[in-house]
Short mmCIF file of C-alpha atoms in Angstrom, two decimals:
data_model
loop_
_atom_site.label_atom_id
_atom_site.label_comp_id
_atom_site.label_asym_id
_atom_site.label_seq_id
_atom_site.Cartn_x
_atom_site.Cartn_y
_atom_site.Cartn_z
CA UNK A 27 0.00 0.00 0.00
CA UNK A 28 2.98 2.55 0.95
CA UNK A 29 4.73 1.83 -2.65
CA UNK A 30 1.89 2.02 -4.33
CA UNK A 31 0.95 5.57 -2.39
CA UNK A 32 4.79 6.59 -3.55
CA UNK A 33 4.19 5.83 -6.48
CA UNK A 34 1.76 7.76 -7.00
CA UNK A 35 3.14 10.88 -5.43
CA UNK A 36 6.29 9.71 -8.20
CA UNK A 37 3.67 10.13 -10.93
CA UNK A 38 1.90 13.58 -9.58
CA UNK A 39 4.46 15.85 -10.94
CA UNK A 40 3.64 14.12 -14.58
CA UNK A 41 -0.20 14.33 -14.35
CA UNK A 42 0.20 17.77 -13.50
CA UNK A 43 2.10 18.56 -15.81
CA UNK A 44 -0.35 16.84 -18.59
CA UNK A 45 -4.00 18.20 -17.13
CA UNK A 46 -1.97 21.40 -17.63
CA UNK A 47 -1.29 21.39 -20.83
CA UNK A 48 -4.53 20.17 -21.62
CA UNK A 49 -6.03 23.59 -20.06
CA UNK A 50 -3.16 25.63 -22.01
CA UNK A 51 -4.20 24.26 -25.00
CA UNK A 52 -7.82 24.57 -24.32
CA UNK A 53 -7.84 27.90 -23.22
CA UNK A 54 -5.65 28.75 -26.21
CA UNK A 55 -8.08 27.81 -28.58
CA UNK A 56 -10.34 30.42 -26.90
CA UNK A 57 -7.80 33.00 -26.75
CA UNK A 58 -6.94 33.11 -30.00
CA UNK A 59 -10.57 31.93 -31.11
CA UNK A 60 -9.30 31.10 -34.49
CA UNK A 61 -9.11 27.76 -36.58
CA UNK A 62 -7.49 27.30 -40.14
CA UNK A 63 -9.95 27.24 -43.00
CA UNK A 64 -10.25 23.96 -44.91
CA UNK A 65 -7.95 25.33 -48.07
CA UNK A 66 -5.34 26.19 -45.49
CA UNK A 67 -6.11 29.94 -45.92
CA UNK A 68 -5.83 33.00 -43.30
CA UNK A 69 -7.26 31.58 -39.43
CA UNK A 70 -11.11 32.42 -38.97
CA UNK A 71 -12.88 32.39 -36.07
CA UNK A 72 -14.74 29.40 -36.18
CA UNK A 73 -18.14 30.92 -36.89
CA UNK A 74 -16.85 33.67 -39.71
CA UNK A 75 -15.04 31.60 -42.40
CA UNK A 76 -18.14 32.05 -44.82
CA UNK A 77 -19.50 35.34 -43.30
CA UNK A 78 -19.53 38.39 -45.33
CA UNK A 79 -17.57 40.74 -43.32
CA UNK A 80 -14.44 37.85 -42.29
CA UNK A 81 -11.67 40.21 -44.29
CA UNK A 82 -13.06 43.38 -42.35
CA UNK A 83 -13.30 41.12 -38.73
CA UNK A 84 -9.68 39.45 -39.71
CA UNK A 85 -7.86 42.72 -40.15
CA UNK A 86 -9.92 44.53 -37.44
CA UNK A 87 -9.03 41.91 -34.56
CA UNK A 88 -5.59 41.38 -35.81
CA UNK A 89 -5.27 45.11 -34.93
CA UNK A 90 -6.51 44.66 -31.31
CA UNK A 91 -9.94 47.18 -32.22
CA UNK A 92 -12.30 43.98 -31.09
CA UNK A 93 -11.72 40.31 -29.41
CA UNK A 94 -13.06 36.99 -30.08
CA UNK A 95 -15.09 34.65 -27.30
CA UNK A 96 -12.91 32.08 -25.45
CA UNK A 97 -15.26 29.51 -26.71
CA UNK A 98 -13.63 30.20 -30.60
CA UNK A 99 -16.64 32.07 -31.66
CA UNK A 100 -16.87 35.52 -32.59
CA UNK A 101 -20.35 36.02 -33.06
CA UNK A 102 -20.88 38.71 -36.05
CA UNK A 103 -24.23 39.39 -35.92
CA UNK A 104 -24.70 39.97 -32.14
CA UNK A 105 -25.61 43.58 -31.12
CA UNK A 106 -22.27 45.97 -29.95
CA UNK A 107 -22.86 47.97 -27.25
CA UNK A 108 -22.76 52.09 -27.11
CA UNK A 109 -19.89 51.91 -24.91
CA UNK A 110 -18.06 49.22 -27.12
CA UNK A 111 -18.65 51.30 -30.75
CA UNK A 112 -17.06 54.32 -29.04
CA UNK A 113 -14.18 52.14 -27.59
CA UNK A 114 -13.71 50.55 -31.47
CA UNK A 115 -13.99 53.77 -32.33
CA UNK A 116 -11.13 55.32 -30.68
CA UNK A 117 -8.84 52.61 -31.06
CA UNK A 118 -9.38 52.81 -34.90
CA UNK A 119 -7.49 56.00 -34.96
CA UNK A 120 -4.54 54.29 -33.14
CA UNK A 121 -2.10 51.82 -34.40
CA UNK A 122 -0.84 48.84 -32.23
CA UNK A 123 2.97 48.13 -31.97
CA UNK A 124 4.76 44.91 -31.47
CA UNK A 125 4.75 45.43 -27.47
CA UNK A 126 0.81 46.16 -27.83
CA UNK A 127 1.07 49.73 -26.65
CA UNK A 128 -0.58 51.83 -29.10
CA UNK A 129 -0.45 55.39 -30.42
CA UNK A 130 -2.14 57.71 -31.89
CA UNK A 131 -2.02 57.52 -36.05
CA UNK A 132 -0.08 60.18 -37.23
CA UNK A 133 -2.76 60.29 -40.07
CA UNK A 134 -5.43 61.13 -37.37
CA UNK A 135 -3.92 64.04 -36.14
CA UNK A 136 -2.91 65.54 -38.89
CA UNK A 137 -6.80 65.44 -39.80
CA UNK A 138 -7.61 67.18 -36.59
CA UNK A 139 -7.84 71.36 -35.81
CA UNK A 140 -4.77 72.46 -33.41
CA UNK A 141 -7.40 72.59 -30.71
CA UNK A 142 -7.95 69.13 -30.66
CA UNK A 143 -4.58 68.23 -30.69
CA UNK A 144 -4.00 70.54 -28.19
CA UNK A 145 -6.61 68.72 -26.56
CA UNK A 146 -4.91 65.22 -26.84
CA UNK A 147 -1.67 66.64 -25.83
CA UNK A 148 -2.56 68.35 -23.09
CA UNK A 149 -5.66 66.65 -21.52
CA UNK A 150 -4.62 63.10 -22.94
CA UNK A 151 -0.92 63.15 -22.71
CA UNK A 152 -0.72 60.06 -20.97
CA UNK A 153 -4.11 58.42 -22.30
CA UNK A 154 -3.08 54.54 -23.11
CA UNK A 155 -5.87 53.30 -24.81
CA UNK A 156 -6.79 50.88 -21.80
CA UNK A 157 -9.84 50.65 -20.02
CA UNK A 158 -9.99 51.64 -16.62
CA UNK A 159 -9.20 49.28 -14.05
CA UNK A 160 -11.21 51.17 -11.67
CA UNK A 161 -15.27 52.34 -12.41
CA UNK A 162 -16.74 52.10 -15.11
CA UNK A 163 -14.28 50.49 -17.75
CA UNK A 164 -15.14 52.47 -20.77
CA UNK A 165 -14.96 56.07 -19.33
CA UNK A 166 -11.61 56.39 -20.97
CA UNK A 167 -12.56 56.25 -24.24
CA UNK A 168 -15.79 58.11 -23.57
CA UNK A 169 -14.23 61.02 -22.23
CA UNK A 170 -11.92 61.78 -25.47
CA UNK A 171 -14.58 61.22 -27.99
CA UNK A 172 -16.82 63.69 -26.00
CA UNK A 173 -13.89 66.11 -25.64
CA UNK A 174 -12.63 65.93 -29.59
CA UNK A 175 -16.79 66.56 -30.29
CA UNK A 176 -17.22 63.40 -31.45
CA UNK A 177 -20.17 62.47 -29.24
CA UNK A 178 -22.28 64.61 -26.46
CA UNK A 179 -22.48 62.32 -23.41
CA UNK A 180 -25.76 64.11 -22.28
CA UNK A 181 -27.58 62.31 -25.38
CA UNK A 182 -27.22 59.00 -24.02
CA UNK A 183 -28.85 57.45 -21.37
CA UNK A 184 -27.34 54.01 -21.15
CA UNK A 185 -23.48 53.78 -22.99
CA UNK A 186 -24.54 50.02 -22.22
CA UNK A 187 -27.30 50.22 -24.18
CA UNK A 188 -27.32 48.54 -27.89
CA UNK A 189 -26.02 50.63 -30.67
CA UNK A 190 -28.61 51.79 -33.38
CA UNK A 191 -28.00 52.51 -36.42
CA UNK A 192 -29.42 56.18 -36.36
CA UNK A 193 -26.67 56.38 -33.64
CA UNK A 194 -24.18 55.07 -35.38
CA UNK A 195 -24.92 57.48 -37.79
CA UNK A 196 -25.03 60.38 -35.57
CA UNK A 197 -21.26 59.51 -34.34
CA UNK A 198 -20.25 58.76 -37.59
CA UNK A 199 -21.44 62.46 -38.75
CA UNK A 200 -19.47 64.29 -35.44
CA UNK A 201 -16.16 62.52 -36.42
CA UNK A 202 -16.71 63.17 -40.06
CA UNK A 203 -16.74 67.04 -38.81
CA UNK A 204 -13.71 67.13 -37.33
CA UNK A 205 -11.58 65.16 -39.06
CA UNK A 206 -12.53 65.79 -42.69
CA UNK A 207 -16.01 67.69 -43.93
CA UNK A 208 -19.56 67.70 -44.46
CA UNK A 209 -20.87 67.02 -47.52
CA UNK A 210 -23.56 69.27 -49.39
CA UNK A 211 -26.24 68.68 -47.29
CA UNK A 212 -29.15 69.13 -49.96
CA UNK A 213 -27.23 66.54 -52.16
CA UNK A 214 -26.98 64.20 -49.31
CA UNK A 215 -30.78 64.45 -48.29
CA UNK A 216 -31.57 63.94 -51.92
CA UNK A 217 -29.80 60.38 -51.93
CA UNK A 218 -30.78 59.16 -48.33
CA UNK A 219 -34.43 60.12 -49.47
CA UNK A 220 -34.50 57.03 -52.03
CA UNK A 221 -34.75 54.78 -48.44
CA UNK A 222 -38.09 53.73 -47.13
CA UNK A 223 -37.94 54.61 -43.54
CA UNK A 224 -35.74 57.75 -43.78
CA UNK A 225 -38.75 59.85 -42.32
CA UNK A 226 -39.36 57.67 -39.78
CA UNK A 227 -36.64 59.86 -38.19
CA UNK A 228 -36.41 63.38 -37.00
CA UNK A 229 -34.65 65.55 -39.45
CA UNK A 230 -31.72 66.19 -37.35
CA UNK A 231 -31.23 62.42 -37.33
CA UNK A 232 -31.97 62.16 -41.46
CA UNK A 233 -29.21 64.57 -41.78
CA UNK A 234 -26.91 62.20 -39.94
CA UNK A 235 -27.92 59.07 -42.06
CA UNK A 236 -27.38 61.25 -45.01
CA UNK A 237 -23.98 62.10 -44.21
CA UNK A 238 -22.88 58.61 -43.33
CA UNK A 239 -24.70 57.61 -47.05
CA UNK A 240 -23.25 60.04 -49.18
CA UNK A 241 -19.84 58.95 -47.85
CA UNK A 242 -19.91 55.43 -48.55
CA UNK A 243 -19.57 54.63 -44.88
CA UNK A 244 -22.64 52.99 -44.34
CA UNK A 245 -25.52 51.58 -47.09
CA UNK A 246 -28.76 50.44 -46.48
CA UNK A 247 -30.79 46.86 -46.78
CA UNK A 248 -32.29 45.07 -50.05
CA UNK A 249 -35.54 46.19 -49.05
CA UNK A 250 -34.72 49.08 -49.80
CA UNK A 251 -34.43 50.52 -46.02
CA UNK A 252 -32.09 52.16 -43.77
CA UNK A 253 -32.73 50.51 -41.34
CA UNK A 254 -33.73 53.08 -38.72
CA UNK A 255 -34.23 51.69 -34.95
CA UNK A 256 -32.38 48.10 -35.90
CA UNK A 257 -29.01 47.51 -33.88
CA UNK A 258 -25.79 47.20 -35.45
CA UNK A 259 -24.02 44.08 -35.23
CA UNK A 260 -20.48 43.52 -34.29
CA UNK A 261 -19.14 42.58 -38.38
CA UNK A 262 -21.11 45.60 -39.46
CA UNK A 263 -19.42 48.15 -36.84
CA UNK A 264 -16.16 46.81 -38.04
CA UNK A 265 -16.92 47.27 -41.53
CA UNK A 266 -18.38 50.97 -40.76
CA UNK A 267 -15.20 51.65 -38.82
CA UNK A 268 -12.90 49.82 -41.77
CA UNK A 269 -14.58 52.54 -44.02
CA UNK A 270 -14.66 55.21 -42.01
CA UNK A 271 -10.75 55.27 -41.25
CA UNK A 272 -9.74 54.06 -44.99
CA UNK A 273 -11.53 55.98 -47.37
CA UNK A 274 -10.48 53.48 -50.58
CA UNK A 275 -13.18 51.13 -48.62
CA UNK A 276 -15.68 53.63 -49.05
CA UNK A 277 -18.59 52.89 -51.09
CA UNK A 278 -17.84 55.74 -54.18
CA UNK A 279 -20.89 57.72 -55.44
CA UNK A 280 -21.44 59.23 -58.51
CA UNK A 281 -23.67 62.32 -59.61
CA UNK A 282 -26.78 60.99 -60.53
CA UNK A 283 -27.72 60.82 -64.67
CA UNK A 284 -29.52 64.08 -65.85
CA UNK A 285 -29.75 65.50 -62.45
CA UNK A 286 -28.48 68.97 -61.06
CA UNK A 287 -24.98 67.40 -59.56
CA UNK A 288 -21.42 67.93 -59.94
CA UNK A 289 -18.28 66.56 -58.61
CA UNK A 290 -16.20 69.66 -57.26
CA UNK A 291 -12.85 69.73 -55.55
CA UNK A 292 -13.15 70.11 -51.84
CA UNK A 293 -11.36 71.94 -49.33
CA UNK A 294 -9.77 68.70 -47.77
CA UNK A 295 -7.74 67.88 -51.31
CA UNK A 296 -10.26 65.28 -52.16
CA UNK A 297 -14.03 65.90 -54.24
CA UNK A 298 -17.39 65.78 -53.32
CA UNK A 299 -20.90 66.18 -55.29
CA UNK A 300 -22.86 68.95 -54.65
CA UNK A 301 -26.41 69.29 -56.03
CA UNK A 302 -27.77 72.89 -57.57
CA UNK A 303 -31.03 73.99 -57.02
CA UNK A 304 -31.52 74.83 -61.08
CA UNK A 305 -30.06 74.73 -63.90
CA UNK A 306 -28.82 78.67 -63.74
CA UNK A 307 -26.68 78.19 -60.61
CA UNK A 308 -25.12 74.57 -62.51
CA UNK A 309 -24.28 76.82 -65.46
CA UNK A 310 -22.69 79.80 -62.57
CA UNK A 311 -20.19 77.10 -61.80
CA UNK A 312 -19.00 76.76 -65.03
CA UNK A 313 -18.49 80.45 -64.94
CA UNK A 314 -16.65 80.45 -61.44
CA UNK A 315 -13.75 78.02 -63.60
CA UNK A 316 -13.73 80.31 -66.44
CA UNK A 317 -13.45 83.70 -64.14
CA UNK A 318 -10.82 81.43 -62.28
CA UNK A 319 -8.60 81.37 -65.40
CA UNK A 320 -8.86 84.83 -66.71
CA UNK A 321 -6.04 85.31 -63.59
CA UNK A 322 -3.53 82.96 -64.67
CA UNK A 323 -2.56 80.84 -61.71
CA UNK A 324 -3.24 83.78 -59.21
CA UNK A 325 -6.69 81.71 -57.89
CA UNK A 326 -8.19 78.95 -56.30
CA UNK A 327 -11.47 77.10 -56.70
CA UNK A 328 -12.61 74.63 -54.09
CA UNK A 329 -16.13 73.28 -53.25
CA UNK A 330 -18.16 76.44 -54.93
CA UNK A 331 -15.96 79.25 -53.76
CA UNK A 332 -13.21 80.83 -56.08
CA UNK A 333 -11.02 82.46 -54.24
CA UNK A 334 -8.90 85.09 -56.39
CA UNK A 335 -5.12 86.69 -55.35
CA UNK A 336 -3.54 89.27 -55.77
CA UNK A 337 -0.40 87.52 -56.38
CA UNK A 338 1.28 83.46 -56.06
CA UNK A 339 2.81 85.16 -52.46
CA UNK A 340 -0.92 86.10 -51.28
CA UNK A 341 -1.91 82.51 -52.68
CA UNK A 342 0.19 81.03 -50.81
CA UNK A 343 -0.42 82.91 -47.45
CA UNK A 344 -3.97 82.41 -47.51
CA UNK A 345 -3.96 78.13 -48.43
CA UNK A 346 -1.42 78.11 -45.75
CA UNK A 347 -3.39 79.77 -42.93
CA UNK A 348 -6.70 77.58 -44.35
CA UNK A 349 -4.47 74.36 -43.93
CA UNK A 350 -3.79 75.27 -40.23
CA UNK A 351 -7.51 76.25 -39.86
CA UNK A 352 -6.00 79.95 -38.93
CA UNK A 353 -5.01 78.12 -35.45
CA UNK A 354 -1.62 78.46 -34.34
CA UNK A 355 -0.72 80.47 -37.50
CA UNK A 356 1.73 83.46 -37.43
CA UNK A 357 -0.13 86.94 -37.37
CA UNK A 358 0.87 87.26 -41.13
CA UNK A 359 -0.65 84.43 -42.24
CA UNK A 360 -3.76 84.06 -40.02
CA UNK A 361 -5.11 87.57 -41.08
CA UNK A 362 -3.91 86.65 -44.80
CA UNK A 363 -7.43 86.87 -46.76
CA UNK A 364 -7.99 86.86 -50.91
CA UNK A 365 -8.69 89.83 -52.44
CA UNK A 366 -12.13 88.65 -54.08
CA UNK A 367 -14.44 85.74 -53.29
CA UNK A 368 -17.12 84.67 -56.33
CA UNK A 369 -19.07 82.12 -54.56
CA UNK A 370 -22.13 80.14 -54.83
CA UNK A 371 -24.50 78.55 -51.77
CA UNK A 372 -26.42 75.95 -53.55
CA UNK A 373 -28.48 74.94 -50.35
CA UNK A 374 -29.61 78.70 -50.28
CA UNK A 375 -29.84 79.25 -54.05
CA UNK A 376 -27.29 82.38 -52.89
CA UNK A 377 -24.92 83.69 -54.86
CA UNK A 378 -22.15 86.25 -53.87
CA UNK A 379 -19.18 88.87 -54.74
CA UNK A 380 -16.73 89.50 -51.73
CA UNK A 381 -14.14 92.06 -52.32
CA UNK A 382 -11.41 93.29 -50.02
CA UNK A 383 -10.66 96.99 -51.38
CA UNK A 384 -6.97 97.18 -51.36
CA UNK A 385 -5.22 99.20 -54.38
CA UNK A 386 -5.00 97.61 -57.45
CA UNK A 387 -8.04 95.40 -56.40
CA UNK A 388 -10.58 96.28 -59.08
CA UNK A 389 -8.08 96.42 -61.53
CA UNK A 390 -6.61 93.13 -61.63
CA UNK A 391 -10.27 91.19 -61.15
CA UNK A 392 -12.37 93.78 -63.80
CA UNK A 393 -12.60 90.81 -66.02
CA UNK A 394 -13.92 88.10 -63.72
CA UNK A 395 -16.23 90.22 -61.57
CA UNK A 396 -17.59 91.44 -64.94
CA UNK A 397 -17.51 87.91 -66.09
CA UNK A 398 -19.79 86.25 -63.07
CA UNK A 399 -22.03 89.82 -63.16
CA UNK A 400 -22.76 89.24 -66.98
CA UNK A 401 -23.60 85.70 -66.87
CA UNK A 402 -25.67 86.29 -63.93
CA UNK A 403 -28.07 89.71 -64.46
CA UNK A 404 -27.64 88.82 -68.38
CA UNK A 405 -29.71 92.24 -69.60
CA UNK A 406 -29.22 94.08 -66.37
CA UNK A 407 -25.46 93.43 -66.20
CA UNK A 408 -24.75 96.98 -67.29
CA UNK A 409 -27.29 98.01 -64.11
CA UNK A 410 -25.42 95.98 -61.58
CA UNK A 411 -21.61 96.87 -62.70
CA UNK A 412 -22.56 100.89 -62.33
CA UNK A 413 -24.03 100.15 -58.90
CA UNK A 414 -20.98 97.86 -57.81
CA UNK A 415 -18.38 100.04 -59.23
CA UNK A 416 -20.16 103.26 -57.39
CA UNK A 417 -19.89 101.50 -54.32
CA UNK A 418 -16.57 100.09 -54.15
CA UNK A 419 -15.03 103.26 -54.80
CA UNK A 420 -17.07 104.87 -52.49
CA UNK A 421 -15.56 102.58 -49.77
CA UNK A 422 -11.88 102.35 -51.28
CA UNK A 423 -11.71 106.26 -50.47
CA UNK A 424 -12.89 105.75 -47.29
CA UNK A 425 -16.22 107.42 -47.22
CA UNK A 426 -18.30 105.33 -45.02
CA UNK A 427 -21.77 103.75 -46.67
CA UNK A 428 -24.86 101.91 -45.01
CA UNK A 429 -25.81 98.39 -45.59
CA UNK A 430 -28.63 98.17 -48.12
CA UNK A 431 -30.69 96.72 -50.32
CA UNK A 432 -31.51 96.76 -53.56
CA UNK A 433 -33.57 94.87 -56.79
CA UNK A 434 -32.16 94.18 -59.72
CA UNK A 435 -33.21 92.04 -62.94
CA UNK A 436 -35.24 89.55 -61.02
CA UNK A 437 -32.39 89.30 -57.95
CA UNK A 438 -32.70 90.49 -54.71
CA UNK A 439 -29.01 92.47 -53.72
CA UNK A 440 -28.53 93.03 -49.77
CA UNK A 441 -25.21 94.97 -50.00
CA UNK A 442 -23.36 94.30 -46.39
CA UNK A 443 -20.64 97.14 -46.22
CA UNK A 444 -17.31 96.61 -43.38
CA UNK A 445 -16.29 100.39 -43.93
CA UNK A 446 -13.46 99.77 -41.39
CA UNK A 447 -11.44 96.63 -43.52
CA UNK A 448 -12.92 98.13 -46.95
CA UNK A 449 -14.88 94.94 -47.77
CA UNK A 450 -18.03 94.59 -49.89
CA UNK A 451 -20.64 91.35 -50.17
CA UNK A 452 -22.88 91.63 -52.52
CA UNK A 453 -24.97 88.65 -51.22
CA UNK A 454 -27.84 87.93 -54.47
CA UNK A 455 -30.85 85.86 -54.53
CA UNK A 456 -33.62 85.35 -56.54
CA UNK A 457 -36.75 87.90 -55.99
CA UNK A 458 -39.74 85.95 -54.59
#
């Protein structure tokens, strides 16, 4: 009985040692919740090797943005969680390094306004990208998506609540604004409008599911829905987040056959389509390119603004204080402004003139103002030019004149007059 007891204590260490390894290699298969596909292809989680989304999911959990289940399973198309979006979120604007520390992507925060990356590297110099260890886990990542704007904590109740889509699309829209721009917003409506239940939200929230549309960020169902009030599963807020961080994943859209819609360069260095109210504003663009040319190289033309210079050194002062969002700027280049603005507000049916009275000004832009007056008043061109000419030079000798307004050839004028900087807007609509 006593060598059969030592035995056994001779054996222990070996048993051990095997039950062990057992639970290593079961919990390992959990861990990593991955097995090989049957070609020998890239690991899957067991339950995503024919799923729709398994590139998105792959690349997405290889980067540490979302885990697997220790039972091998990922489970796509449960609900994520409020708290566990704006978590993804975040740490999709990081990168992880070997050590799994992350840092912000230098992408990211190049996209940002200096006050937010003031923000980050004031208020978040030592942010880790961990959740807390103490309270409530998520308030990390909470607290630096409310303080870059990206969400408003007061409008949710429950961060532990299920994520719906119309919220998704609402964060989605807050981001978008401040790390790139909003699209034209009557072009936008105009596309989300093809879907079904798009009115059975409020219009703030149709203008968020527009946005997030027009994109290519998120798409609706085959029926032909949004899908307003249904929750978004884990695979899709990995593909959302895939798209929204790598724009060649975007879903591209094109103006629309025989429809008011143009794709213009955009203030960001990238295009977007903007939709005219009628045909005459459409044709007005047109003329902002040609008035654009008639100074050389001495202009710029983004979204339906053209901007026009004095010179290539006043070009260059004024794209560099736009680039730096006239934060942080040197006193030169943050007051450094173009000389005249022709500009169009399609969601307004607005057009403009802005000119800063400096000498030489009328002079070297005679042709374009003349150009955008012409093509606008047509018959009463002659009308407008003697009323804008009287005024400018009115200003330019410093003789201070009252706002007004006045009717000309079917347009409404309202003159706005900033007699202490010499500038003019001649802000024009159509008479109703």
């Amino acid at each position: 009985m006593e060598s059969k007891t030592i035995q056994m204590r001779r054996l222990l260490p070996f048993i051990q040692a095997i039950v062990c390894l057992c639970l290593l290699a079961g919990l390992g298969s959990g861990i990593g919740a991955r097995s090989v596909s049957a070609d020998g292809g890239q690991a899957v989680f067991k339950d995503t090797a024919a799923h729709w989304a398994r590139p998105e999911i792959e690349a997405m959990v290889s980067q540490g943005i979302l885990d697997g289940y220790p039972d091998g399973s990922f489970r796509p198309t449960e609900p994520v969680k409020v708290d566990q979006f704006v978590k993804m979120l975040i740490l999709s604007f990081s990168e992880q390094h070997p050590n799994h520390e992350r840092s912000w992507r230098g992408s990211f925060l190049d996209s940002l306004t200096e006050e937010n990356r003031t923000i980050l590297k004031q208020d978040y110099r030592y942010f880790d990208f961990k959740p807390a260890m103490t309270g409530y886990w998520a308030k990390p990542y909470i607290d630096v998506a409310s303080d870059l704007n990206f969400l408003n904590k007061s409008r949710y109740s429950d961060f532990q609540a299920n994520m719906t889509r119309e919220n998704v699309a609402e964060l989605i829209y807050y981001t978008l604004q401040e790390t790139e721009y909003l699209e034209d917003a009557e072009f936008s409506l105009s596309v989300a409008r093809n879907y079904g239940d798009l009115t059975s939200g409020n219009e703030r929230m149709q203008r968020f599911i527009a946005e997030s549309l027009i994109k290519g960020i998120m798409e609706g169902y085959p029926d032909g829905n949004f899908g307003v009030g249904r929750y978004v599963t884990r695979a899709e807020a990995l593909v959302i987040l895939t798209r929204l961080t790598d724009k060649s994943k975007r879903i591209p859209m094109k103006p629309e056959k025989d429809q008011l819609q143009r794709i213009v360069p955009a203030s960001t260095g990238s295009y977007k389509i903007v939709a005219f109210p009628d045909q005459k504003m459409l044709d007005m663009y047109d003329t902002l390119v040609e008035a654009g040319k008639l100074r050389g190289t001495n202009y710029n033309l983004l979204d339906t603004t053209l901007r026009l210079f004095k010179d290539d050194k006043e070009k260059q002062a004024v794209l560099n204080a736009s680039s730096m969002g006239n934060l942080g700027a040197s006193a030169n280049s943050a007051s450094a402004k173009e000389e005249v603005a022709l500009w169009l507000d399609p969601a307004y049916n607005t057009y403009g003139i802005t000119v800063r009275l400096r000498e030489g000004t009328l002079a070297r832009n005679k042709e374009a103002i003349e150009l955008f007056g012409n093509r606008l008043f047509t018959y009463e061109a002659i009308a407008f030019h003697r009323w804008f000419n009287s005024i400018c030079e009115e200003v330019e000798a410093g003789r201070p004149i009252a706002s007004k307004q006045a009717e000309v050839g079917g347009y409404t004028v309202n003159l706005l007059v900033d007699n202490e900087n010499k500038t003019v807007v001649f802000s024009i609509a159509p008479t109703k």
